[in-house]
Amino acid sequence: MTTTTDSPAPAGVSRWPMVLLAVGHAVDDLYQGAVPAIVPFLVAERHYGYLAASGITLAATLLSSVVQPLFGVLTDRRPMPWLVPLGMTVAGAGIGLSGLGSSYAATWLAICLSGLGVAAYHPESARIARRVAGAGHVGMSWFSLGGNVGFALGPVLVTPVLQAGGLGASPFLVLPAVAAGLGTAMLLRRLSGPRSAAQHTASAGRDDWRRFGLLTVVVIGRSIVTFGLNTFLALWVTQRVGSRTAGEVALVVLFGVGALGTLLGGVLAGRWGRIRTVRTAYALSVPAVAAVALVPGYAVFPMVAIAALTLYVPFSLHVTLGQDYLPNRLGTASGVTLGLAVSVGGIAAPAVGAIANATSLQWALLSLTVLPVIASLAARGLTDPPQHGQVRPPEPTEAA
């Protein structure tokens, strides 16, 4: 199969394009983090019940999870860089419209629209970011960090705006998407350039679906455990320590150390290799996640920091591994490893809540340790593939 491998970024412009791409990624994923921040305002002003409130969150995560790989398949057939600015603009427009409709159906559809925009953004943006980053791992770590920071900043943007103007002020939330969309569109025009015929027709090597399948198991396992911690950590630490402030601080530790881990992953991969880094991180995450649920009192904070570090170190490495396992289907690989990694955990969060209701919150958090165990076992089947743009050597035929 032929590939439409992008030409490398022009010499001398790799730093600022990656900065702008990371900022764009932050703005796009900000609208994912905005959804749970909007829910309390919907409950307060429109008197939504728990089921209706959970339906709003599910509208964003479920649609994004399902559609994101489909956008990847489409962009594998034909690169669509215009989806990057359009996707983030649509993501912002959906959030901006969510406070205007008086009916539940209108609100639900607006959140769905935002999820659709998020899904459209990720496959092509990750392809372009890999082109700018080249063979190194640190560049993709910065790009991935942008998404993590944006998700965490969602409530920081939403809460003061809606506190000041109520749900009727939601259209103001679209402004970051418009600004970042225009900036990204100008960046893409600068990066576009002629490609040689060889770049259009040269084979990028075989797609390794078996190892990509194992990587997908790793990605889903990590997504569920991190989303579970995002959802229930503050409540657990509040119960453990007896302070709501302590619960909020625990989330700051989770997101802050997680951001550090995302950057550290690229550095460690450059020294140890991606596979060794991923395997080590997940092996260490098993006792770390268990310790979050078991240690007493304020000892939970260093355990949260260690768990965050081990769970976020592999994040950007998933993206580059996926792209190298599927060199002819970069959009599909990016849609799964980058987009699905964030959204699929939201689908499983109600199951974790059901465990908490049936037993206790501590047992629900302990159940999360199953996921890094599965991810660690699946990671043992991974091997380091040729990097993007290199040809995979033929594998020896295995005896029957």
CSV table of C-alpha atoms in Angstrom, one decimal:
chain,number,residue,atom,x,y,z
A,1,MET,CA,0.0,0.0,0.0
A,2,THR,CA,1.2,3.5,-0.8
A,3,THR,CA,1.4,6.3,1.8
A,4,THR,CA,1.0,10.0,1.8
A,5,THR,CA,3.9,10.6,4.2
A,6,ASP,CA,4.3,14.3,4.9
A,7,SER,CA,7.5,15.9,4.1
A,8,PRO,CA,9.6,17.1,7.1
A,9,ALA,CA,9.2,20.5,8.4
A,10,PRO,CA,11.4,23.2,6.8
A,11,ALA,CA,14.7,23.7,8.5
A,12,GLY,CA,14.7,26.3,11.2
A,13,VAL,CA,11.0,26.4,11.9
A,14,SER,CA,10.5,23.3,14.1
A,15,ARG,CA,10.4,25.0,17.5
A,16,TRP,CA,7.7,27.6,17.0
A,17,PRO,CA,5.4,25.3,15.0
A,18,MET,CA,5.5,22.8,17.8
A,19,VAL,CA,4.8,25.5,20.4
A,20,LEU,CA,1.8,26.6,18.3
A,21,LEU,CA,0.6,23.0,17.8
A,22,ALA,CA,0.8,22.4,21.5
A,23,VAL,CA,-1.1,25.5,22.3
A,24,GLY,CA,-3.8,24.5,19.7
A,25,HIS,CA,-3.9,21.0,21.3
A,26,ALA,CA,-4.4,22.7,24.7
A,27,VAL,CA,-7.3,24.8,23.4
A,28,ASP,CA,-9.0,21.8,21.7
A,29,ASP,CA,-8.8,19.6,24.8
A,30,LEU,CA,-9.8,22.5,27.0
A,31,TYR,CA,-13.3,21.9,25.6
A,32,GLN,CA,-13.2,18.3,26.8
A,33,GLY,CA,-12.3,19.5,30.3
A,34,ALA,CA,-15.1,22.1,30.0
A,35,VAL,CA,-17.9,19.5,29.9
A,36,PRO,CA,-17.7,18.3,33.6
A,37,ALA,CA,-17.4,22.0,34.6
A,38,ILE,CA,-20.6,22.9,32.9
A,39,VAL,CA,-22.6,20.1,34.4
A,40,PRO,CA,-23.0,21.7,37.9
A,41,PHE,CA,-24.4,24.9,36.3
A,42,LEU,CA,-26.9,22.8,34.2
A,43,VAL,CA,-28.0,21.1,37.4
A,44,ALA,CA,-28.3,24.3,39.3
A,45,GLU,CA,-30.2,26.4,36.7
A,46,ARG,CA,-32.2,23.7,34.9
A,47,HIS,CA,-32.6,21.2,37.8
A,48,TYR,CA,-31.2,18.2,35.9
A,49,GLY,CA,-31.1,15.0,37.9
A,50,TYR,CA,-28.1,12.6,38.2
A,51,LEU,CA,-29.1,10.6,35.1
A,52,ALA,CA,-29.5,13.7,33.0
A,53,ALA,CA,-26.2,15.1,34.2
A,54,SER,CA,-24.4,11.9,33.4
A,55,GLY,CA,-26.0,11.8,30.0
A,56,ILE,CA,-24.3,15.2,29.2
A,57,THR,CA,-20.9,13.8,30.0
A,58,LEU,CA,-21.6,10.6,28.1
A,59,ALA,CA,-22.6,12.7,25.0
A,60,ALA,CA,-19.1,14.1,24.8
A,61,THR,CA,-17.1,11.0,25.6
A,62,LEU,CA,-19.1,8.4,23.8
A,63,LEU,CA,-19.4,10.2,20.5
A,64,SER,CA,-15.7,11.3,20.6
A,65,SER,CA,-14.6,7.7,21.3
A,66,VAL,CA,-16.6,6.2,18.5
A,67,VAL,CA,-16.0,8.9,15.8
A,68,GLN,CA,-12.3,9.6,16.4
A,69,PRO,CA,-11.0,6.4,14.8
A,70,LEU,CA,-13.4,7.0,11.9
A,71,PHE,CA,-11.8,10.4,11.2
A,72,GLY,CA,-8.5,8.6,11.3
A,73,VAL,CA,-9.6,6.2,8.6
A,74,LEU,CA,-10.8,9.1,6.5
A,75,THR,CA,-7.6,11.1,6.8
A,76,ASP,CA,-5.6,8.0,5.9
A,77,ARG,CA,-7.3,7.9,2.6
A,78,ARG,CA,-6.8,11.6,2.0
A,79,PRO,CA,-4.9,14.0,4.3
A,80,MET,CA,-7.3,16.8,5.5
A,81,PRO,CA,-5.2,19.3,7.4
A,82,TRP,CA,-8.1,21.8,7.4
A,83,LEU,CA,-9.8,19.5,10.0
A,84,VAL,CA,-7.3,20.8,12.6
A,85,PRO,CA,-8.5,24.4,12.8
A,86,LEU,CA,-12.1,23.4,11.9
A,87,GLY,CA,-12.2,20.7,14.6
A,88,MET,CA,-11.1,22.9,17.4
A,89,THR,CA,-13.5,25.7,16.3
A,90,VAL,CA,-16.4,23.2,16.2
A,91,ALA,CA,-15.4,22.0,19.6
A,92,GLY,CA,-15.6,25.5,21.0
A,93,ALA,CA,-18.9,26.3,19.1
A,94,GLY,CA,-20.6,23.3,20.7
A,95,ILE,CA,-19.6,24.4,24.2
A,96,GLY,CA,-20.6,27.9,23.4
A,97,LEU,CA,-24.1,26.8,22.3
A,98,SER,CA,-24.6,24.4,25.2
A,99,GLY,CA,-25.9,27.1,27.6
A,100,LEU,CA,-28.4,28.7,25.1
A,101,GLY,CA,-31.0,26.0,24.3
A,102,SER,CA,-33.7,25.6,26.9
A,103,SER,CA,-34.4,22.0,26.2
A,104,TYR,CA,-32.3,19.0,27.3
A,105,ALA,CA,-32.2,17.7,23.7
A,106,ALA,CA,-30.7,21.0,22.4
A,107,THR,CA,-28.1,21.0,25.2
A,108,TRP,CA,-27.2,17.3,24.5
A,109,LEU,CA,-26.8,18.0,20.8
A,110,ALA,CA,-24.6,21.0,21.5
A,111,ILE,CA,-22.3,18.8,23.6
A,112,CYS,CA,-22.3,16.2,20.9
A,113,LEU,CA,-21.2,18.8,18.4
A,114,SER,CA,-18.3,19.7,20.7
A,115,GLY,CA,-17.3,16.1,20.9
A,116,LEU,CA,-17.5,15.8,17.1
A,117,GLY,CA,-15.1,18.7,16.8
A,118,VAL,CA,-12.7,17.2,19.3
A,119,ALA,CA,-12.8,13.9,17.3
A,120,ALA,CA,-12.1,15.7,14.0
A,121,TYR,CA,-9.1,17.5,15.4
A,122,HIS,CA,-6.9,14.7,16.8
A,123,PRO,CA,-5.9,12.4,13.9
A,124,GLU,CA,-4.7,15.1,11.6
A,125,SER,CA,-3.1,17.3,14.3
A,126,ALA,CA,-1.0,14.3,15.6
A,127,ARG,CA,0.1,13.5,12.0
A,128,ILE,CA,1.3,17.1,11.6
A,129,ALA,CA,2.9,17.2,15.0
A,130,ARG,CA,4.9,14.1,14.2
A,131,ARG,CA,6.0,15.7,11.0
A,132,VAL,CA,7.3,18.7,12.9
A,133,ALA,CA,8.8,16.7,15.7
A,134,GLY,CA,10.7,14.4,13.3
A,135,ALA,CA,12.4,11.3,14.8
A,136,GLY,CA,12.8,12.7,18.3
A,137,HIS,CA,10.4,12.0,21.2
A,138,VAL,CA,10.6,15.2,23.1
A,139,GLY,CA,8.6,17.2,20.5
A,140,MET,CA,5.7,14.8,20.7
A,141,SER,CA,5.9,15.0,24.5
A,142,TRP,CA,5.3,18.8,24.3
A,143,PHE,CA,2.4,18.3,21.9
A,144,SER,CA,0.8,15.7,24.2
A,145,LEU,CA,1.5,18.0,27.2
A,146,GLY,CA,-0.6,20.6,25.5
A,147,GLY,CA,-3.6,18.3,25.5
A,148,ASN,CA,-3.1,17.4,29.2
A,149,VAL,CA,-2.8,21.1,30.2
A,150,GLY,CA,-5.9,22.1,28.2
A,151,PHE,CA,-8.0,19.4,29.8
A,152,ALA,CA,-7.0,20.6,33.2
A,153,LEU,CA,-7.7,24.3,32.3
A,154,GLY,CA,-11.3,23.6,31.1
A,155,PRO,CA,-12.8,24.3,34.6
A,156,VAL,CA,-10.5,27.3,35.0
A,157,LEU,CA,-12.0,28.9,32.0
A,158,VAL,CA,-15.6,27.8,32.4
A,159,THR,CA,-16.3,28.4,36.1
A,160,PRO,CA,-15.6,32.2,36.3
A,161,VAL,CA,-17.4,32.9,33.0
A,162,LEU,CA,-20.6,31.0,34.0
A,163,GLN,CA,-20.4,32.3,37.6
A,164,ALA,CA,-20.4,35.8,36.2
A,165,GLY,CA,-23.1,35.5,33.5
A,166,GLY,CA,-24.8,32.1,34.0
A,167,LEU,CA,-25.4,29.7,31.2
A,168,GLY,CA,-26.4,32.6,29.0
A,169,ALA,CA,-22.7,33.6,28.9
A,170,SER,CA,-21.6,30.3,27.4
A,171,PRO,CA,-21.0,31.9,23.9
A,172,PHE,CA,-18.0,33.7,25.3
A,173,LEU,CA,-16.4,30.3,25.7
A,174,VAL,CA,-16.0,29.9,22.0
A,175,LEU,CA,-13.4,32.8,21.7
A,176,PRO,CA,-10.3,30.7,22.5
A,177,ALA,CA,-11.3,28.2,19.8
A,178,VAL,CA,-11.7,31.0,17.2
A,179,ALA,CA,-8.4,32.6,18.0
A,180,ALA,CA,-6.5,29.3,18.1
A,181,GLY,CA,-8.2,28.1,14.9
A,182,LEU,CA,-7.1,31.2,13.0
A,183,GLY,CA,-3.5,30.8,14.4
A,184,THR,CA,-3.4,27.1,13.5
A,185,ALA,CA,-4.7,27.8,10.0
A,186,MET,CA,-1.9,30.3,9.4
A,187,LEU,CA,0.6,27.8,10.7
A,188,LEU,CA,-0.6,25.1,8.4
A,189,ARG,CA,-0.2,27.5,5.4
A,190,ARG,CA,3.4,28.1,6.4
A,191,LEU,CA,4.1,24.4,6.8
A,192,SER,CA,2.6,23.4,3.5
A,193,GLY,CA,5.0,22.9,0.7
A,194,PRO,CA,5.6,20.9,-2.4
A,195,ARG,CA,6.2,17.2,-2.0
A,196,SER,CA,8.1,15.1,-4.3
A,197,ALA,CA,6.6,12.3,-6.3
A,198,ALA,CA,8.7,9.8,-4.3
A,199,GLN,CA,7.0,11.1,-1.1
A,200,HIS,CA,3.6,10.3,-2.5
A,201,THR,CA,4.4,6.8,-3.7
A,202,ALA,CA,7.2,5.4,-1.5
A,203,SER,CA,6.1,2.6,0.8
A,204,ALA,CA,6.4,3.3,4.5
A,205,GLY,CA,6.7,-0.4,5.4
A,206,ARG,CA,4.2,-2.9,6.6
A,207,ASP,CA,1.4,-2.2,9.1
A,208,ASP,CA,1.9,-4.2,12.3
A,209,TRP,CA,-1.7,-4.7,13.4
A,210,ARG,CA,-0.9,-7.3,16.0
A,211,ARG,CA,1.3,-5.1,18.0
A,212,PHE,CA,-0.9,-2.1,17.4
A,213,GLY,CA,-3.7,-4.2,18.9
A,214,LEU,CA,-1.6,-4.8,22.0
A,215,LEU,CA,-0.9,-1.1,22.1
A,216,THR,CA,-4.6,-0.3,21.9
A,217,VAL,CA,-5.2,-2.6,25.0
A,218,VAL,CA,-2.5,-0.6,26.8
A,219,VAL,CA,-4.1,2.7,25.8
A,220,ILE,CA,-7.6,1.7,26.9
A,221,GLY,CA,-6.3,0.4,30.2
A,222,ARG,CA,-4.4,3.6,30.9
A,223,SER,CA,-7.4,5.7,29.9
A,224,ILE,CA,-9.8,4.0,32.3
A,225,VAL,CA,-7.5,4.2,35.3
A,226,THR,CA,-6.6,7.9,34.7
A,227,PHE,CA,-10.2,8.9,34.1
A,228,GLY,CA,-11.2,7.0,37.2
A,229,LEU,CA,-8.6,8.9,39.3
A,230,ASN,CA,-9.7,12.2,37.7
A,231,THR,CA,-13.3,11.5,38.7
A,232,PHE,CA,-13.0,10.0,42.2
A,233,LEU,CA,-9.6,11.1,43.6
A,234,ALA,CA,-10.8,14.4,45.1
A,235,LEU,CA,-13.7,12.7,46.8
A,236,TRP,CA,-11.4,9.9,48.2
A,237,VAL,CA,-8.8,12.2,49.5
A,238,THR,CA,-11.5,14.4,51.1
A,239,GLN,CA,-12.7,11.3,52.9
A,240,ARG,CA,-9.2,10.1,53.8
A,241,VAL,CA,-7.9,13.4,55.2
A,242,GLY,CA,-11.2,15.1,56.2
A,243,SER,CA,-10.7,18.2,54.1
A,244,ARG,CA,-12.3,19.3,50.9
A,245,THR,CA,-9.2,21.5,50.2
A,246,ALA,CA,-7.0,18.4,50.5
A,247,GLY,CA,-9.1,16.8,47.8
A,248,GLU,CA,-8.6,19.7,45.4
A,249,VAL,CA,-4.9,19.8,46.2
A,250,ALA,CA,-4.7,16.1,45.3
A,251,LEU,CA,-6.1,16.9,41.8
A,252,VAL,CA,-3.5,19.6,41.4
A,253,VAL,CA,-0.8,17.1,42.3
A,254,LEU,CA,-2.3,14.6,39.8
A,255,PHE,CA,-2.4,17.0,36.9
A,256,GLY,CA,0.8,18.8,37.7
A,257,VAL,CA,3.0,15.8,38.2
A,258,GLY,CA,1.2,14.2,35.2
A,259,ALA,CA,2.3,17.1,33.0
A,260,LEU,CA,5.9,16.6,34.2
A,261,GLY,CA,5.6,12.9,33.5
A,262,THR,CA,4.4,13.6,29.9
A,263,LEU,CA,7.6,15.6,29.2
A,264,LEU,CA,9.8,13.2,31.1
A,265,GLY,CA,8.5,10.3,28.9
A,266,GLY,CA,10.1,11.8,25.8
A,267,VAL,CA,13.4,12.3,27.6
A,268,LEU,CA,13.5,8.8,29.0
A,269,ALA,CA,12.6,7.3,25.7
A,270,GLY,CA,15.6,9.1,24.1
A,271,ARG,CA,17.9,7.4,26.7
A,272,TRP,CA,16.3,4.0,27.3
A,273,GLY,CA,14.1,3.5,24.3
A,274,ARG,CA,10.3,3.7,24.1
A,275,ILE,CA,9.5,0.1,24.9
A,276,ARG,CA,11.7,-0.1,28.0
A,277,THR,CA,10.2,3.2,29.2
A,278,VAL,CA,6.6,2.1,28.7
A,279,ARG,CA,7.1,-1.3,30.4
A,280,THR,CA,8.9,0.2,33.4
A,281,ALA,CA,6.3,2.9,33.8
A,282,TYR,CA,3.3,0.5,33.8
A,283,ALA,CA,5.1,-2.0,36.1
A,284,LEU,CA,5.6,0.8,38.6
A,285,SER,CA,2.1,2.1,38.2
A,286,VAL,CA,0.5,-1.1,39.7
A,287,PRO,CA,1.7,-0.6,43.3
A,288,ALA,CA,1.4,3.2,43.0
A,289,VAL,CA,-2.3,3.1,42.1
A,290,ALA,CA,-2.9,0.5,44.8
A,291,ALA,CA,-1.1,2.7,47.3
A,292,VAL,CA,-3.4,5.6,46.6
A,293,ALA,CA,-6.3,3.5,47.9
A,294,LEU,CA,-4.4,2.0,50.8
A,295,VAL,CA,-2.0,4.5,52.5
A,296,PRO,CA,-3.4,6.5,55.5
A,297,GLY,CA,-3.9,10.2,55.8
A,298,TYR,CA,-1.5,12.7,54.1
A,299,ALA,CA,0.7,9.9,52.9
A,300,VAL,CA,-1.7,9.7,50.0
A,301,PHE,CA,-0.1,12.8,48.4
A,302,PRO,CA,3.3,11.3,47.5
A,303,MET,CA,1.4,8.1,46.2
A,304,VAL,CA,-0.7,10.3,44.0
A,305,ALA,CA,2.4,11.9,42.6
A,306,ILE,CA,4.1,8.6,41.9
A,307,ALA,CA,0.9,7.2,40.3
A,308,ALA,CA,0.6,10.3,38.1
A,309,LEU,CA,4.3,10.1,37.0
A,310,THR,CA,4.0,6.4,36.0
A,311,LEU,CA,0.7,6.8,34.2
A,312,TYR,CA,1.7,9.9,32.2
A,313,VAL,CA,5.3,9.0,31.2
A,314,PRO,CA,4.0,6.6,28.5
A,315,PHE,CA,1.4,9.0,27.1
A,316,SER,CA,3.2,10.6,24.2
A,317,LEU,CA,5.1,7.4,23.5
A,318,HIS,CA,1.8,5.7,22.7
A,319,VAL,CA,1.3,8.1,19.9
A,320,THR,CA,4.7,7.6,18.2
A,321,LEU,CA,4.6,3.9,18.7
A,322,GLY,CA,1.1,3.7,17.1
A,323,GLN,CA,2.2,5.8,14.2
A,324,ASP,CA,5.3,3.6,13.7
A,325,TYR,CA,3.3,0.4,14.0
A,326,LEU,CA,0.9,1.7,11.3
A,327,PRO,CA,3.1,3.8,9.0
A,328,ASN,CA,0.5,3.6,6.2
A,329,ARG,CA,-2.4,4.6,8.5
A,330,LEU,CA,-1.1,7.5,10.6
A,331,GLY,CA,-4.6,9.0,11.0
A,332,THR,CA,-6.0,5.7,12.4
A,333,ALA,CA,-3.1,5.3,14.7
A,334,SER,CA,-3.4,8.9,16.0
A,335,GLY,CA,-7.1,8.7,16.4
A,336,VAL,CA,-6.8,5.6,18.6
A,337,THR,CA,-3.6,6.5,20.6
A,338,LEU,CA,-4.3,10.2,21.2
A,339,GLY,CA,-8.0,10.7,20.9
A,340,LEU,CA,-9.3,7.4,22.3
A,341,ALA,CA,-6.8,7.6,25.1
A,342,VAL,CA,-8.7,10.5,26.6
A,343,SER,CA,-12.3,9.8,25.8
A,344,VAL,CA,-12.8,6.1,26.3
A,345,GLY,CA,-12.2,6.3,30.0
A,346,GLY,CA,-15.3,8.4,30.4
A,347,ILE,CA,-17.4,5.6,29.2
A,348,ALA,CA,-16.1,3.3,31.9
A,349,ALA,CA,-16.3,5.8,34.7
A,350,PRO,CA,-20.0,4.9,35.5
A,351,ALA,CA,-18.8,1.3,36.1
A,352,VAL,CA,-16.3,2.5,38.6
A,353,GLY,CA,-19.0,4.5,40.3
A,354,ALA,CA,-21.2,1.4,40.4
A,355,ILE,CA,-18.5,-0.5,42.2
A,356,ALA,CA,-18.2,2.3,44.7
A,357,ASN,CA,-22.0,2.2,45.3
A,358,ALA,CA,-22.0,-1.5,45.7
A,359,THR,CA,-18.9,-1.7,48.0
A,360,SER,CA,-17.0,1.4,48.9
A,361,LEU,CA,-14.9,4.1,47.2
A,362,GLN,CA,-11.7,2.4,48.4
A,363,TRP,CA,-12.6,-0.8,46.7
A,364,ALA,CA,-13.5,1.1,43.6
A,365,LEU,CA,-10.1,2.7,43.5
A,366,LEU,CA,-8.5,-0.7,44.2
A,367,SER,CA,-10.3,-2.2,41.3
A,368,LEU,CA,-8.5,0.3,39.1
A,369,THR,CA,-5.2,-1.5,39.7
A,370,VAL,CA,-6.4,-4.3,37.4
A,371,LEU,CA,-6.0,-1.9,34.5
A,372,PRO,CA,-2.3,-1.1,34.8
A,373,VAL,CA,-1.7,-4.9,35.3
A,374,ILE,CA,-3.4,-5.5,32.0
A,375,ALA,CA,-1.5,-2.7,30.4
A,376,SER,CA,1.8,-4.0,31.8
A,377,LEU,CA,1.1,-7.5,30.5
A,378,ALA,CA,0.1,-6.2,27.0
A,379,ALA,CA,3.2,-4.0,26.9
A,380,ARG,CA,5.4,-7.1,27.2
A,381,GLY,CA,4.3,-8.0,23.7
A,382,LEU,CA,5.4,-4.7,22.2
A,383,THR,CA,8.7,-4.2,20.3
A,384,ASP,CA,10.3,-1.0,19.2
A,385,PRO,CA,9.3,-0.5,15.5
A,386,PRO,CA,11.2,1.5,12.9
A,387,GLN,CA,10.4,5.2,13.4
A,388,HIS,CA,8.2,7.2,11.1
A,389,GLY,CA,9.7,7.4,7.7
A,390,GLN,CA,11.9,4.4,8.1
A,391,VAL,CA,11.3,1.1,6.4
A,392,ARG,CA,10.5,-1.9,8.6
A,393,PRO,CA,12.8,-4.8,7.8
A,394,PRO,CA,11.1,-8.1,6.7
A,395,GLU,CA,10.4,-10.3,9.7
A,396,PRO,CA,11.6,-13.9,9.6
A,397,THR,CA,9.0,-16.6,8.8
A,398,GLU,CA,8.0,-18.4,11.9
A,399,ALA,CA,7.9,-22.1,11.9
A,400,ALA,CA,4.5,-23.7,12.2
